[in-house]
PDB file of C-alpha atoms in Angstrom:
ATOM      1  CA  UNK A   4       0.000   0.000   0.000  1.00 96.00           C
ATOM      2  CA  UNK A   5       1.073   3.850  -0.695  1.00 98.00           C
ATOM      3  CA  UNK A   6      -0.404   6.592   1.324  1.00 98.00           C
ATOM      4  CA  UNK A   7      -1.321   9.150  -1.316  1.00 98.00           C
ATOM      5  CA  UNK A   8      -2.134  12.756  -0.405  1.00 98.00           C
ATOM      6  CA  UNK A   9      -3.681  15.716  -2.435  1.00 98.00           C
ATOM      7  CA  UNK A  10      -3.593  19.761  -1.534  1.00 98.00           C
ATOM      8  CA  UNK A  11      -4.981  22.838  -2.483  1.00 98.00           C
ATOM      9  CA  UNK A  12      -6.605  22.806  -5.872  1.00 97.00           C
ATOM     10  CA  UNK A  13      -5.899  19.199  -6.727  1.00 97.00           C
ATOM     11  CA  UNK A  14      -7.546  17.791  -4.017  1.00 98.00           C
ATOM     12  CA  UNK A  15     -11.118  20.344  -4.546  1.00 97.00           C
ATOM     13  CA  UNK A  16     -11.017  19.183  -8.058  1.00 97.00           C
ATOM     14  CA  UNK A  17     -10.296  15.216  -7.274  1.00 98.00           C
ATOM     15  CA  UNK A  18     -12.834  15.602  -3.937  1.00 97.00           C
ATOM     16  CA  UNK A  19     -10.647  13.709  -2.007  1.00 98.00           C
ATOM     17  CA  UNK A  20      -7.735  14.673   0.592  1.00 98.00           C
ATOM     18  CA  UNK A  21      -6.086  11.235   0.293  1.00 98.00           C
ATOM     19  CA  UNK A  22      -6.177   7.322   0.341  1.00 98.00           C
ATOM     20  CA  UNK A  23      -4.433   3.864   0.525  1.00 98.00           C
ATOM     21  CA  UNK A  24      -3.520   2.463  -2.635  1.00 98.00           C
ATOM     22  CA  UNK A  25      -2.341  -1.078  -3.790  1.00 97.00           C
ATOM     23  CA  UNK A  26      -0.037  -0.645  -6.069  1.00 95.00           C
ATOM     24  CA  UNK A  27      -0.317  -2.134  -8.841  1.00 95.00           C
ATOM     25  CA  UNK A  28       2.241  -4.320 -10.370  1.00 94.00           C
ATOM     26  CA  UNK A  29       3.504  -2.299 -13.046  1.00 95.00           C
ATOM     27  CA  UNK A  30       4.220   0.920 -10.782  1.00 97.00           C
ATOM     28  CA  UNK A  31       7.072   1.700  -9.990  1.00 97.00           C
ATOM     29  CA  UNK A  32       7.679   5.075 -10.316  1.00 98.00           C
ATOM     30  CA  UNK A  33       5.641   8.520 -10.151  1.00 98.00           C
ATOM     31  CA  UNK A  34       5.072   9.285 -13.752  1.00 97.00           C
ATOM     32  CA  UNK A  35       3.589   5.446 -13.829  1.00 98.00           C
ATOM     33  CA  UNK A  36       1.579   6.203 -10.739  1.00 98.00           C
ATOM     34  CA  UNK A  37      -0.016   9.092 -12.221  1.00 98.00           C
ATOM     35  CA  UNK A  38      -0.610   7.513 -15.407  1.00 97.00           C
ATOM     36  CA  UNK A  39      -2.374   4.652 -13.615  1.00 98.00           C
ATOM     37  CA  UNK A  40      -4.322   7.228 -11.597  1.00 98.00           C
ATOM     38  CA  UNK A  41      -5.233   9.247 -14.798  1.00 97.00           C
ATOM     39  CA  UNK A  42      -7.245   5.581 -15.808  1.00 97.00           C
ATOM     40  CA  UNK A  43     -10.009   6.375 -13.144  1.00 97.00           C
ATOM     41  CA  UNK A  44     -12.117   8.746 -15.303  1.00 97.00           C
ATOM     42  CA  UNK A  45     -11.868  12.199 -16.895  1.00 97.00           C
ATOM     43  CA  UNK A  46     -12.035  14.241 -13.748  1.00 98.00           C
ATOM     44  CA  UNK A  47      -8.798  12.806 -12.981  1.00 98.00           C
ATOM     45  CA  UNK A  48      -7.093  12.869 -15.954  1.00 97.00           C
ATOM     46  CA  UNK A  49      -8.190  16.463 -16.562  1.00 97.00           C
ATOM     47  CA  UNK A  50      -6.722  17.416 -12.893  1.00 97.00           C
ATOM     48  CA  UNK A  51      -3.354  14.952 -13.198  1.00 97.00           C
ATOM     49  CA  UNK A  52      -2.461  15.419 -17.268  1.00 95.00           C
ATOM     50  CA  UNK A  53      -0.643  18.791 -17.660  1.00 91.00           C
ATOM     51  CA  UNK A  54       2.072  18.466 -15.668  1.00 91.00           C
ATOM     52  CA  UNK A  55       3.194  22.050 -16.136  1.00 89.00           C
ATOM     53  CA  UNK A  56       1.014  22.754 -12.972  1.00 90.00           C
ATOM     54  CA  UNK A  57       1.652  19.938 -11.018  1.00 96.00           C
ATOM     55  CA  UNK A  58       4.309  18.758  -8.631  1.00 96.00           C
ATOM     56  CA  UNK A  59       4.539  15.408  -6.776  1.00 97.00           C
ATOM     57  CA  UNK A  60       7.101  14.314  -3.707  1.00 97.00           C
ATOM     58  CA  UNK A  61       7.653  11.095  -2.390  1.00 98.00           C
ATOM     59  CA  UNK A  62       8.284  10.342   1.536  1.00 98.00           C
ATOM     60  CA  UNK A  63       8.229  14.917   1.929  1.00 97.00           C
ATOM     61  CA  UNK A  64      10.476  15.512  -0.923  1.00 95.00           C
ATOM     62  CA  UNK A  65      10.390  16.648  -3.806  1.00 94.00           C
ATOM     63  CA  UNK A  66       9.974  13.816  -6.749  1.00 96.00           C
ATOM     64  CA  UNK A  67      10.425  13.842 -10.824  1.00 96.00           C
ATOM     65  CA  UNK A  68       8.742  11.994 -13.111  1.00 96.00           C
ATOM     66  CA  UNK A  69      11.199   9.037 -12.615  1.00 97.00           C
ATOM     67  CA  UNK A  70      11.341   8.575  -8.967  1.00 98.00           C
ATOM     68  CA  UNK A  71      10.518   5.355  -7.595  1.00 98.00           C
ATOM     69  CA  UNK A  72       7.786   4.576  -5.844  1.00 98.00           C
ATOM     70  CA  UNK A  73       7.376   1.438  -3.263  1.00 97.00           C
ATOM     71  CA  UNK A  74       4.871   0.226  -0.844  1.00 96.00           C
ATOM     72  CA  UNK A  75       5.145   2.102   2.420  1.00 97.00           C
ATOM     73  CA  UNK A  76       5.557   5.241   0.878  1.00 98.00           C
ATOM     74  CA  UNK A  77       3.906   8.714   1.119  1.00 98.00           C
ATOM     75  CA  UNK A  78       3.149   9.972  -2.257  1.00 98.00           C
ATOM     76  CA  UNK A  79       1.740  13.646  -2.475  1.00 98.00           C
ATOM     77  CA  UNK A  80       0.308  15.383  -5.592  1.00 98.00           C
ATOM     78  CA  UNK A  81      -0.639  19.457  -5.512  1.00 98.00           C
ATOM     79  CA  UNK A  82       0.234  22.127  -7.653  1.00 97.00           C
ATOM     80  CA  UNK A  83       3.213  24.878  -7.471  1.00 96.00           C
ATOM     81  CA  UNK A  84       3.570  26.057  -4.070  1.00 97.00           C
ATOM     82  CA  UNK A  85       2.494  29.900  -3.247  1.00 96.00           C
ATOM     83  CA  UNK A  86       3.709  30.492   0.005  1.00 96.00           C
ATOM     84  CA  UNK A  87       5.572  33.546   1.821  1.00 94.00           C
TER      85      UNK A  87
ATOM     86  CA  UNK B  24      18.078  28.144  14.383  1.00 90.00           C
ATOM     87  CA  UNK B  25      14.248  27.819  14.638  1.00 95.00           C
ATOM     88  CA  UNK B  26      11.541  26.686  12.191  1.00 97.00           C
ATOM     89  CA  UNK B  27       7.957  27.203  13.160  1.00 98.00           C
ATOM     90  CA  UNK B  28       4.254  26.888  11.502  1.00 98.00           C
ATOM     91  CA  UNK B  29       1.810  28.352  12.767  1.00 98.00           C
ATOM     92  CA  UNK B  30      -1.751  30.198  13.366  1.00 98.00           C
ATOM     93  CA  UNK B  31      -0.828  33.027  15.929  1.00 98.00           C
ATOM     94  CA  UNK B  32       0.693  35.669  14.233  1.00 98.00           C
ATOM     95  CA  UNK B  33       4.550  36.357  15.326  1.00 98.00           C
ATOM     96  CA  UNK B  34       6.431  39.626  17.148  1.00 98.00           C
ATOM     97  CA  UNK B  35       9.247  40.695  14.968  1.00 98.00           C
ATOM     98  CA  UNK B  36      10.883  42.631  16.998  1.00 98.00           C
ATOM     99  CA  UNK B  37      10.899  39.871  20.328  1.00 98.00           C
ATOM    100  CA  UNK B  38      12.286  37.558  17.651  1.00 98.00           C
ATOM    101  CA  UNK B  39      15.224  39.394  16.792  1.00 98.00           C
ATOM    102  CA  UNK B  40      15.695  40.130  19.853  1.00 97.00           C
ATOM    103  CA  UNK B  41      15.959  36.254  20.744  1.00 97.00           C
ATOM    104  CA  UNK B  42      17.793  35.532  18.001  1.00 97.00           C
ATOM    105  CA  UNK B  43      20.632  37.799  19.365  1.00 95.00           C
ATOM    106  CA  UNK B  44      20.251  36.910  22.890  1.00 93.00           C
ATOM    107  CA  UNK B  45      23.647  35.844  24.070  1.00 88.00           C
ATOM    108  CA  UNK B  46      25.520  36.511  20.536  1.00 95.00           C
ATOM    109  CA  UNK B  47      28.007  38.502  21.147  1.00 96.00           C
ATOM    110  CA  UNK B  48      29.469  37.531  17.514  1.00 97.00           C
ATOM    111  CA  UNK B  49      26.875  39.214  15.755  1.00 98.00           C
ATOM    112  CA  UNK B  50      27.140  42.593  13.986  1.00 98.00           C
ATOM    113  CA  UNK B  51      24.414  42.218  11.491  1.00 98.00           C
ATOM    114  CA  UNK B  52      20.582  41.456  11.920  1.00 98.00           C
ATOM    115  CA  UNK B  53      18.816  41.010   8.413  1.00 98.00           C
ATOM    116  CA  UNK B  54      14.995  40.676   8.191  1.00 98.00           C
ATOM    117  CA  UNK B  55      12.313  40.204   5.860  1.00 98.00           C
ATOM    118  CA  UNK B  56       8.535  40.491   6.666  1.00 98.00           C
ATOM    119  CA  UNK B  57       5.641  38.947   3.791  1.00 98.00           C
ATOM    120  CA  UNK B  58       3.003  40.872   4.337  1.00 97.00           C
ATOM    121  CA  UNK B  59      -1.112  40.340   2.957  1.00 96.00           C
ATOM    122  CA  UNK B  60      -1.359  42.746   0.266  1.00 94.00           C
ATOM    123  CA  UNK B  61      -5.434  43.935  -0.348  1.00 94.00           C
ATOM    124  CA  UNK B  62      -4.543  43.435  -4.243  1.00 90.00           C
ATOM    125  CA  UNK B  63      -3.741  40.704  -6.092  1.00 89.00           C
ATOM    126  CA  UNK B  64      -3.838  40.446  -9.957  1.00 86.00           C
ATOM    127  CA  UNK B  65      -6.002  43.703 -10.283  1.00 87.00           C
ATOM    128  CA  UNK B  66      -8.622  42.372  -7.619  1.00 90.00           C
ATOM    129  CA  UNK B  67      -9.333  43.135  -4.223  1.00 94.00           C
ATOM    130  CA  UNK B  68      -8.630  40.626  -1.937  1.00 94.00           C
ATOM    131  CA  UNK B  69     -10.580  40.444   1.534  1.00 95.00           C
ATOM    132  CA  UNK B  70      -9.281  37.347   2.798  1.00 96.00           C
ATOM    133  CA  UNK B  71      -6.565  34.746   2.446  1.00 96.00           C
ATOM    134  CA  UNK B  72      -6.755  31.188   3.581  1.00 97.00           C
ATOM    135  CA  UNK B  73      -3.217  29.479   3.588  1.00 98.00           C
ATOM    136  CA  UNK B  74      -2.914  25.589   3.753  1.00 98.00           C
ATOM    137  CA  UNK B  75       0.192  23.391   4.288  1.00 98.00           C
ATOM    138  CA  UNK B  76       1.331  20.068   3.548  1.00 98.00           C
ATOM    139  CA  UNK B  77       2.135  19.084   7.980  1.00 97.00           C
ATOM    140  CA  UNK B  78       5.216  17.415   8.073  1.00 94.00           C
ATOM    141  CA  UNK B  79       6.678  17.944   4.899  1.00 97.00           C
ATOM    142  CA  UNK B  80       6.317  22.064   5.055  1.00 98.00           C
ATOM    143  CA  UNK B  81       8.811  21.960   8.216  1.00 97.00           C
ATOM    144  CA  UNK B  82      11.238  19.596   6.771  1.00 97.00           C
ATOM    145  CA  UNK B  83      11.252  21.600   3.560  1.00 97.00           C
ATOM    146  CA  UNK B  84      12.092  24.642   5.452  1.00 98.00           C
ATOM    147  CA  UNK B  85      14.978  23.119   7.281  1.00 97.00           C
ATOM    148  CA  UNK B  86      16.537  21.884   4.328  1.00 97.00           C
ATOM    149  CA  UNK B  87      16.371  25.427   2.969  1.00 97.00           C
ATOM    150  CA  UNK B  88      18.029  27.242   6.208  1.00 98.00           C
ATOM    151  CA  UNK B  89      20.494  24.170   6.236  1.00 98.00           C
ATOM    152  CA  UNK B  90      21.359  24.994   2.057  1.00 97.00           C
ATOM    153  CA  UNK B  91      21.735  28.668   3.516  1.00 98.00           C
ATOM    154  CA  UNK B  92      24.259  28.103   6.004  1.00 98.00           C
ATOM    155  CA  UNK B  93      26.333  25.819   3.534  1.00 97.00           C
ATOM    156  CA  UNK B  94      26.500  28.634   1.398  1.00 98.00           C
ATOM    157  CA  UNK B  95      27.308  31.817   3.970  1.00 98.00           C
ATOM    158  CA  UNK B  96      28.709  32.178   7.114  1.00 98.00           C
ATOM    159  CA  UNK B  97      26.007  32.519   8.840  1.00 98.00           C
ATOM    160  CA  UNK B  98      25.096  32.275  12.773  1.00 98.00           C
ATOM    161  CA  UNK B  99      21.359  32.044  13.521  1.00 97.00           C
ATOM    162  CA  UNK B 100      18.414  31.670  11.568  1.00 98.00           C
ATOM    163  CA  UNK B 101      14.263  32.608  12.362  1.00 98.00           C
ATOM    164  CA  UNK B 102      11.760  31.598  10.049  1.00 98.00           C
ATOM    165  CA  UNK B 103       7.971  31.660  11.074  1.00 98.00           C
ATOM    166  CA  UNK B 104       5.509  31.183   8.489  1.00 98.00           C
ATOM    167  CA  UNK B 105       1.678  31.426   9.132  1.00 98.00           C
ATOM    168  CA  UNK B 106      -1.429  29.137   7.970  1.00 98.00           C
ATOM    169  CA  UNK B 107      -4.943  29.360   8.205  1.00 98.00           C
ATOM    170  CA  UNK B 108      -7.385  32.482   7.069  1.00 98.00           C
ATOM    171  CA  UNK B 109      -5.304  35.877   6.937  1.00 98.00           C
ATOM    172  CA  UNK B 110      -6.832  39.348   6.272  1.00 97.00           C
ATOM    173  CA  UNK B 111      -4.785  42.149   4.773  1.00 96.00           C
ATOM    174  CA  UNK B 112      -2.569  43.774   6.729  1.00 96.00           C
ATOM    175  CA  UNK B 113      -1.511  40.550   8.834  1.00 98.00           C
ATOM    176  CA  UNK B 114       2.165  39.248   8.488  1.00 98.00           C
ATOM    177  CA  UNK B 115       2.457  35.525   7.057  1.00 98.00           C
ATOM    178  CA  UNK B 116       6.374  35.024   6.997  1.00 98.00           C
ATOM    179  CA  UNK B 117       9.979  35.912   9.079  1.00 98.00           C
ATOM    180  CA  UNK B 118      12.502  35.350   7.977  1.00 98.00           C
ATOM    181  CA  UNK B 119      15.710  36.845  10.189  1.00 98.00           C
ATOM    182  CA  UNK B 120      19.459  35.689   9.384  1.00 98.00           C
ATOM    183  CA  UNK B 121      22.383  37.160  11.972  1.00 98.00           C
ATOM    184  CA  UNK B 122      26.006  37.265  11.226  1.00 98.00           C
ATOM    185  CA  UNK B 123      29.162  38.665  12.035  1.00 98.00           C
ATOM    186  CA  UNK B 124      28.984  40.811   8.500  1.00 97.00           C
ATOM    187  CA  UNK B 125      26.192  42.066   6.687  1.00 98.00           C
ATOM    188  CA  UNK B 126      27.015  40.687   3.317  1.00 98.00           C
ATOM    189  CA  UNK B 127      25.934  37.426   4.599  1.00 98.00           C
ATOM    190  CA  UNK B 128      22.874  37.704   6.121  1.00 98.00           C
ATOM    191  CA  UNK B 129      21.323  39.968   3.925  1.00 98.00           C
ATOM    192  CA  UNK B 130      22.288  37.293   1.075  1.00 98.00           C
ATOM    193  CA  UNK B 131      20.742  34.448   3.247  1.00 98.00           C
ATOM    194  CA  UNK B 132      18.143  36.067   3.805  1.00 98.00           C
ATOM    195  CA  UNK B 133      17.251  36.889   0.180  1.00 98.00           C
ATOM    196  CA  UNK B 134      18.214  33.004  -0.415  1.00 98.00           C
ATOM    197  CA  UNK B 135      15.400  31.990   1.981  1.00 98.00           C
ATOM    198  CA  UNK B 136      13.039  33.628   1.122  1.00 98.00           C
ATOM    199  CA  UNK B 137      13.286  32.694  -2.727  1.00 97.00           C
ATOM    200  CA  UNK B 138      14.157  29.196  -1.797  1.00 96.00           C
ATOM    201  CA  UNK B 139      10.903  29.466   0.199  1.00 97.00           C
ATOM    202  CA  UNK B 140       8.604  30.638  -2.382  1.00 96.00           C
ATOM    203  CA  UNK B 141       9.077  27.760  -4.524  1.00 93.00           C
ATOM    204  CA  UNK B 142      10.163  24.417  -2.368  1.00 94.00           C
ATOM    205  CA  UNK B 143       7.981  25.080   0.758  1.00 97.00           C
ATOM    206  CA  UNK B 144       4.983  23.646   0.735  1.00 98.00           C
ATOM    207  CA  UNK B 145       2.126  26.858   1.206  1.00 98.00           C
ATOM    208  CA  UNK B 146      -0.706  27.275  -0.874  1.00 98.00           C
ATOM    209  CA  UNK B 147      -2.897  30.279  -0.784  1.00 97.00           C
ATOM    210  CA  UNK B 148      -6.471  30.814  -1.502  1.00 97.00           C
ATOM    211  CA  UNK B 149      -7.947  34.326  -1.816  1.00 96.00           C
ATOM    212  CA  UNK B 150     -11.446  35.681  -1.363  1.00 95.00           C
ATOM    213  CA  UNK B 151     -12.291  38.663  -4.232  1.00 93.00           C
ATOM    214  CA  UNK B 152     -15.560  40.112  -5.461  1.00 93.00           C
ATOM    215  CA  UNK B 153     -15.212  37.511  -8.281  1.00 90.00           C
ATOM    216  CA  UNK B 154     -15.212  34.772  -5.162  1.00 94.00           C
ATOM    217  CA  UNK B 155     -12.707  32.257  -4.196  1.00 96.00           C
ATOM    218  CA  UNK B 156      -9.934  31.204  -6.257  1.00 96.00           C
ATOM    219  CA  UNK B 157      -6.560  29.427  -5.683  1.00 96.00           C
ATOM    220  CA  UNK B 158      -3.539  32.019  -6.394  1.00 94.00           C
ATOM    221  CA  UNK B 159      -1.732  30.861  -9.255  1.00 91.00           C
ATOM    222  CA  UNK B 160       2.445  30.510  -8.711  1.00 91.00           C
ATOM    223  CA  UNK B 161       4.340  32.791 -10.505  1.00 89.00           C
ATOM    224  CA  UNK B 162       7.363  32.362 -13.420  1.00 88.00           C
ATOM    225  CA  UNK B 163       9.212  35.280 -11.741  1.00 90.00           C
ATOM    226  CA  UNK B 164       9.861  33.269  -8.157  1.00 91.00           C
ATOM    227  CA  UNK B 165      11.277  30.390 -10.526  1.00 89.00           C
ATOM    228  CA  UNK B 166      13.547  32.603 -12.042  1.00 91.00           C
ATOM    229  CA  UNK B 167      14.110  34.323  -8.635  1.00 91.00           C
ATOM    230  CA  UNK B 168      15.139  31.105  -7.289  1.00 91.00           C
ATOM    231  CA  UNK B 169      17.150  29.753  -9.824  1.00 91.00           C
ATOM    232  CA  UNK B 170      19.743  32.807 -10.082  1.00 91.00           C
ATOM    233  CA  UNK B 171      20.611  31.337  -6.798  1.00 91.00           C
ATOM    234  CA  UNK B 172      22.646  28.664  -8.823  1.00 86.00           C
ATOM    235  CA  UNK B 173      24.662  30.755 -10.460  1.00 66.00           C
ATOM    236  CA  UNK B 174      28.002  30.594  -8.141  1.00 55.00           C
ATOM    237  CA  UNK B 175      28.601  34.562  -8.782  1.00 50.00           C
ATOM    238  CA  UNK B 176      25.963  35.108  -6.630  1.00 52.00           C
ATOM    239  CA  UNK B 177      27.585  33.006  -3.887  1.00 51.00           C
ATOM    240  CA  UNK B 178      28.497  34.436  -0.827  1.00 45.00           C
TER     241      UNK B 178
END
């Protein structure tokens, strides 16, 4: 199982704040998770697909596309940061 | 050095004046206060909620003051940010850097503060006439943080 975790404006649009995931198989890293995520309907692949505004990290820190992902870890999706 | 999150809003001059406490070393205080602004992008902005990421936001801003000291000779470092609904006026973020010369703290502070606006996990959301909406991160605090890795810049 992951824990994933959504902020701000991701997790208005998805309507959730979070959940346990099995991960499947074939994911290993973040790009696969959110393509395997993007597979739930068009709400989520409207809110996960452009990447331009969207930023993931992986056990608190910041991930890339290629970062691995295993089971036990704490997977967080939200958009740029606007703090200060 | 001191990393805090919270509600309550913060004294600026009671933190300096910790910071210092028993620093004999120091001969240069730099400080920078974020303010909420009633305007953003041409509308007027009543309130602002911020939200966090717990756990990640302070370990995020720890790595940041710990990238600062690596790169000046620094001594102490403050930085308070604020969550939850703001109203303009209100402070949201400290940040206050001491060292022996100013050079270096007003640099680290600068640093912070840039380093801050785009690895610390904050997100605001405003209230306007036009109703809520999330404010959208802006190209110029990429660019402001990435002059930081140009070593001429180094302290």
């Amino acid at each position: 199982m992951v824990k994933l975790l959504f902020f701000a404006r991701l997790r208005e649009e998805l309507g959730t704040a979070g959940e346990e995931l099995k991960l499947p198989e074939h994911v290993r890293t973040v790009e696969a998770l959110r393509q395997h995520l993007m597979t739930r309907g068009e709400t989520w692949k409207e809110v996960l697909g452009p990447t331009k505004a969207l930023r993931v990290s992986v056990n608190h820190e910041m991930a890339k596309a290629d970062t691995p992902v295993h089971a036990g870890d704490e997977v967080a999706f939200f958009p740029p940061v606007t703090g200060g | 050095m001191t990393v805090r999150v919270q509600t309550e809003d913060f004294d600026v001059g009671a933190e300096i004046a910790a910071l210092r406490k028993e620093c004999p070393q120091v001969g240069a205080v730099a400080s920078f206060v974020g303010v909420v602004r009633d305007l953003n992008e041409g509308d007027a902005v009543s309130t602002m909620m911020l939200e966090h990421y717990p756990g990640m936001t302070e370990k995020a801003l720890e790595a940041i003051v710990e990238e600062a000291k690596s790169r000046w000779d620094i001594l102490g470092v403050t930085v308070i940010h604020r969550i939850g609904e703001l109203k303009p006026l209100d402070q949201i973020v400290l940040v206050v850097v001491t060292s022996a010369h100013r050079g270096e703290s007003f640099a680290a502070c600068e640093f912070i503060m840039d380093y801050l606006k785009t690895r610390a996990p904050f997100w605001k959301k405003e209230e306007t006439p036009q109703g809520e909406r999330w404010v959208e991160a802006r190209d110029s605090d990429d660019q402001a943080a990435e002059r930081w890795a140009d070593d001429s810049r180094r302290g």
